[in-house]
Short mmCIF file of N, CA and C in Angstrom, two decimals:
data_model
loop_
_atom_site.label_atom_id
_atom_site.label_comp_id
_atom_site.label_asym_id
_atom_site.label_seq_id
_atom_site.Cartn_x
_atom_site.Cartn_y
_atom_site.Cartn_z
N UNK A 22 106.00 82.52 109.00
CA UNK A 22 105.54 82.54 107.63
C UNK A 22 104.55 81.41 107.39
N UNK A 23 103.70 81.01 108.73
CA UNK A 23 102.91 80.25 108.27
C UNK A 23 101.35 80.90 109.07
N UNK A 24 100.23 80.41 108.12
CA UNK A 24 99.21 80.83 108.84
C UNK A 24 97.64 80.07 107.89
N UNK A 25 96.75 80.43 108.56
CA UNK A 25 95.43 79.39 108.46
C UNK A 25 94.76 80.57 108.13
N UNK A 26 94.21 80.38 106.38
CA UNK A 26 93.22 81.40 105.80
C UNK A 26 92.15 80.58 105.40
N UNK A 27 90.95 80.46 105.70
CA UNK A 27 89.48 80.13 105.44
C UNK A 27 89.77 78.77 105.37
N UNK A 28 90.84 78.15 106.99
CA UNK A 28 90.88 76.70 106.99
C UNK A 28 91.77 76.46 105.62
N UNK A 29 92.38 76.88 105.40
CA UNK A 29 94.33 76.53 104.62
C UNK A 29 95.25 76.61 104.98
N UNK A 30 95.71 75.91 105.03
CA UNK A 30 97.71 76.27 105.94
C UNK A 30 98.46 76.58 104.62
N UNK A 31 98.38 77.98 104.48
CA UNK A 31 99.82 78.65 103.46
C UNK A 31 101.17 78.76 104.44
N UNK A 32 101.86 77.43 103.97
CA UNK A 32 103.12 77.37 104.46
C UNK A 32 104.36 77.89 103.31
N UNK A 33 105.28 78.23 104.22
CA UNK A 33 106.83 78.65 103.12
C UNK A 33 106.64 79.91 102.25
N UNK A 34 105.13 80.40 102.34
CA UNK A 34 105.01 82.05 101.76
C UNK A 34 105.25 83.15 102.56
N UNK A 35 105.32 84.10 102.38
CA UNK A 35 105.50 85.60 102.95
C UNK A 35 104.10 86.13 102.85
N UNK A 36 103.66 86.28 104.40
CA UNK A 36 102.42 86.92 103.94
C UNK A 36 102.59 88.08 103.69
N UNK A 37 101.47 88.79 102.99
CA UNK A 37 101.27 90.44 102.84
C UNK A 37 101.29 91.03 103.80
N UNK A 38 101.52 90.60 105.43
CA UNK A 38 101.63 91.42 106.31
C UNK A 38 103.07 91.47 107.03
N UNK A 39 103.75 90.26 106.41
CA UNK A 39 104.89 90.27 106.66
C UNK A 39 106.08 90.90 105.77
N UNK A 40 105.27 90.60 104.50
CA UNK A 40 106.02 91.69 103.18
C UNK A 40 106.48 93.21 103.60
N UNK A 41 105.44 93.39 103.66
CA UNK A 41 104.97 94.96 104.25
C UNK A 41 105.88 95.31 105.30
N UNK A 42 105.95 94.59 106.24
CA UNK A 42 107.21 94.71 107.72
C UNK A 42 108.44 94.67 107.10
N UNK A 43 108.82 93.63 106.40
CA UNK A 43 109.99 93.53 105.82
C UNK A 43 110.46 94.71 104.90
N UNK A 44 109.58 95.65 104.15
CA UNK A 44 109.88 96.86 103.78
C UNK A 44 110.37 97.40 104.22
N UNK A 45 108.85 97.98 105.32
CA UNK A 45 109.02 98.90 106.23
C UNK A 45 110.73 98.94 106.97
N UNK A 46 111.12 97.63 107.55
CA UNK A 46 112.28 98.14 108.31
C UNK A 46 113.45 97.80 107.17
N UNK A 47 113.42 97.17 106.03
CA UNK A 47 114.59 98.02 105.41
C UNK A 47 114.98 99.15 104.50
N UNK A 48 113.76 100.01 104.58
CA UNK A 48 113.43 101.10 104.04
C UNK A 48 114.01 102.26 105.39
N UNK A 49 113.52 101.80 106.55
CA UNK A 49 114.16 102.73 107.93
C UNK A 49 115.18 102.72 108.29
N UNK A 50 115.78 101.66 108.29
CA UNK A 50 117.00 101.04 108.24
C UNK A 50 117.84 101.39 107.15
N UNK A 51 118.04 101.21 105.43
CA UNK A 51 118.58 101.92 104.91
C UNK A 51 118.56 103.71 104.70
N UNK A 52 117.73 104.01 105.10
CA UNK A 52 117.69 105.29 105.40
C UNK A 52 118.41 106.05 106.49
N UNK A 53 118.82 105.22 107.12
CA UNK A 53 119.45 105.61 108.95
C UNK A 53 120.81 105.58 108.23
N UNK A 54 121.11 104.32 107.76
CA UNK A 54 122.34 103.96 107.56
C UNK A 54 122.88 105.45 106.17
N UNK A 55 122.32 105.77 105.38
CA UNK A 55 122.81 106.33 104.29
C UNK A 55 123.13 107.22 104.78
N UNK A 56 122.10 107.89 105.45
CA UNK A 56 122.29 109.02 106.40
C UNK A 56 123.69 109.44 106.81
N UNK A 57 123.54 108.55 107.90
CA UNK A 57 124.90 108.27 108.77
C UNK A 57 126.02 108.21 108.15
N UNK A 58 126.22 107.79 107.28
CA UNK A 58 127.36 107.47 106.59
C UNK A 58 127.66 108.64 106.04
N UNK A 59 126.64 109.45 104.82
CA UNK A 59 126.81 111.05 104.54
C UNK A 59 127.46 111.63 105.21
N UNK A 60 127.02 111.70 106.89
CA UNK A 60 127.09 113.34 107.80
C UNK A 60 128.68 112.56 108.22
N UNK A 61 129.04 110.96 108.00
CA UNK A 61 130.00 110.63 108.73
C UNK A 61 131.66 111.09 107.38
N UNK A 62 131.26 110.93 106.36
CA UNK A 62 132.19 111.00 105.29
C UNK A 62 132.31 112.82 104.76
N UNK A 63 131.66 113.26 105.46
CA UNK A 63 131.54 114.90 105.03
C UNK A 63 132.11 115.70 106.43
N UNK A 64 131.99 115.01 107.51
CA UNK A 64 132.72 115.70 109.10
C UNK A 64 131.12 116.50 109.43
N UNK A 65 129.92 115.84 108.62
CA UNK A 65 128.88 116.70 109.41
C UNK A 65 128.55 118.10 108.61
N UNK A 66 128.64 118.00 107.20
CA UNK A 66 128.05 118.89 106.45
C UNK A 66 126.72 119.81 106.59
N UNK A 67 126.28 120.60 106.34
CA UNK A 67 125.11 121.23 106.23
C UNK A 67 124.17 120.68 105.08
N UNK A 68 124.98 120.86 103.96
CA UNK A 68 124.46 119.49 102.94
C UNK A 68 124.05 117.87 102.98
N UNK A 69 125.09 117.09 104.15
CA UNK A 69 124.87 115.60 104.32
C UNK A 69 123.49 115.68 105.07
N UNK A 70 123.54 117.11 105.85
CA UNK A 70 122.42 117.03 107.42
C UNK A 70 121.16 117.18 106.50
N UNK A 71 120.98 117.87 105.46
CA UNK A 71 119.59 118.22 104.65
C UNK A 71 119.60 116.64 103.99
N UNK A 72 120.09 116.10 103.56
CA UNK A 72 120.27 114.90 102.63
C UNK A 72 119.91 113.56 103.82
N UNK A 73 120.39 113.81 104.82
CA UNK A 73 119.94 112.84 106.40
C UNK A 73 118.47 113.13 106.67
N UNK A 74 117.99 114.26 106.75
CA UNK A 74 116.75 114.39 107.06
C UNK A 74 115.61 114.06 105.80
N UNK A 75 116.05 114.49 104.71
CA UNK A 75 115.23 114.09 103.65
C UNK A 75 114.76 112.60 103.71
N UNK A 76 115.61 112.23 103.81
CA UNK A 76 115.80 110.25 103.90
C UNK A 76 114.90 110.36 104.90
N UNK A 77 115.27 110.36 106.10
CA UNK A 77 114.83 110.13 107.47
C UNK A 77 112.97 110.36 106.92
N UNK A 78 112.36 111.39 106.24
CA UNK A 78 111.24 112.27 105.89
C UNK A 78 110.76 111.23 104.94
N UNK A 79 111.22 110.86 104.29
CA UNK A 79 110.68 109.62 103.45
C UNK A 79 110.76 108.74 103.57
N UNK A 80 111.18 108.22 104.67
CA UNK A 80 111.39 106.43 105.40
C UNK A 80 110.18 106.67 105.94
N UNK A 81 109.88 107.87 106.81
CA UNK A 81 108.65 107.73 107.87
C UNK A 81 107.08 107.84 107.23
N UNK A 82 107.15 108.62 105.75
CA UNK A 82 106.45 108.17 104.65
C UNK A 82 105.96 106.99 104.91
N UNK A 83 107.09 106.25 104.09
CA UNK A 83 106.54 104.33 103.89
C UNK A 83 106.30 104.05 104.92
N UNK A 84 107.04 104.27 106.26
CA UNK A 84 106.59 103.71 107.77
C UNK A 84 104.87 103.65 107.90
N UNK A 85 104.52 105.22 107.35
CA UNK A 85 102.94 105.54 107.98
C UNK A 85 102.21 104.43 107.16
N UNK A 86 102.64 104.60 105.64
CA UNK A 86 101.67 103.32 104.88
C UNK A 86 102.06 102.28 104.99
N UNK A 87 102.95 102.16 105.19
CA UNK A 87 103.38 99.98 105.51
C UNK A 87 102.59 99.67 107.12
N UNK A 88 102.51 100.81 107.98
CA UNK A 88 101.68 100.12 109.54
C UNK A 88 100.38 100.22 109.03
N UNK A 89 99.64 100.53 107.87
CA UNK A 89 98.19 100.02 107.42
C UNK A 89 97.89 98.67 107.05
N UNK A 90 99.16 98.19 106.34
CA UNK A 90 99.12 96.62 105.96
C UNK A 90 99.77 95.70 106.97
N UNK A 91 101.11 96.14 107.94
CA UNK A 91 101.18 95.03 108.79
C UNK A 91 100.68 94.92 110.00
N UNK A 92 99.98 95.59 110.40
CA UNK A 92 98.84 95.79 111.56
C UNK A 92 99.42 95.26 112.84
N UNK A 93 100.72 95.73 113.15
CA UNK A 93 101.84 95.35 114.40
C UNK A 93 102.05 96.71 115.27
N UNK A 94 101.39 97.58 114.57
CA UNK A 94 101.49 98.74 115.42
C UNK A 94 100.17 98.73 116.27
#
């Protein structure tokens, strides 16, 4: 969280490219987990499995636009 912009040391901030990462994986990450937990509290529903993939479908959403701003891919 530190870095040198036009000869400045912004120390102790979050950059915007690290913001962005930090989304990204707890947006994938809570999405895995909700998931899981659904298909795990239902024995594997047909309903939890549509409700797992939806998530899963909109985590990878934010995934595609958050790797424009943290440029780690």
């Amino acid at each position: 969280m530190t870095r040198y912009r036009e000869g400045v040391l912004s120390a102790h901030d979050i950059s915007p490219e690290m913001l962005s990462l930090a989304l990204n994986v707890a947006c994938l990450g809570s999405a895995r987990l909700l998931g899981i937990s659904g298909l795990l509290l239902s024995q594997g529903s047909g309903e939890a499995r549509q409700y797992a993939t939806g998530l899963e479908r909109r985590a990878d959403k934010v995934h595609d636009i958050a790797r424009l701003v943290h440029g780690l891919d």
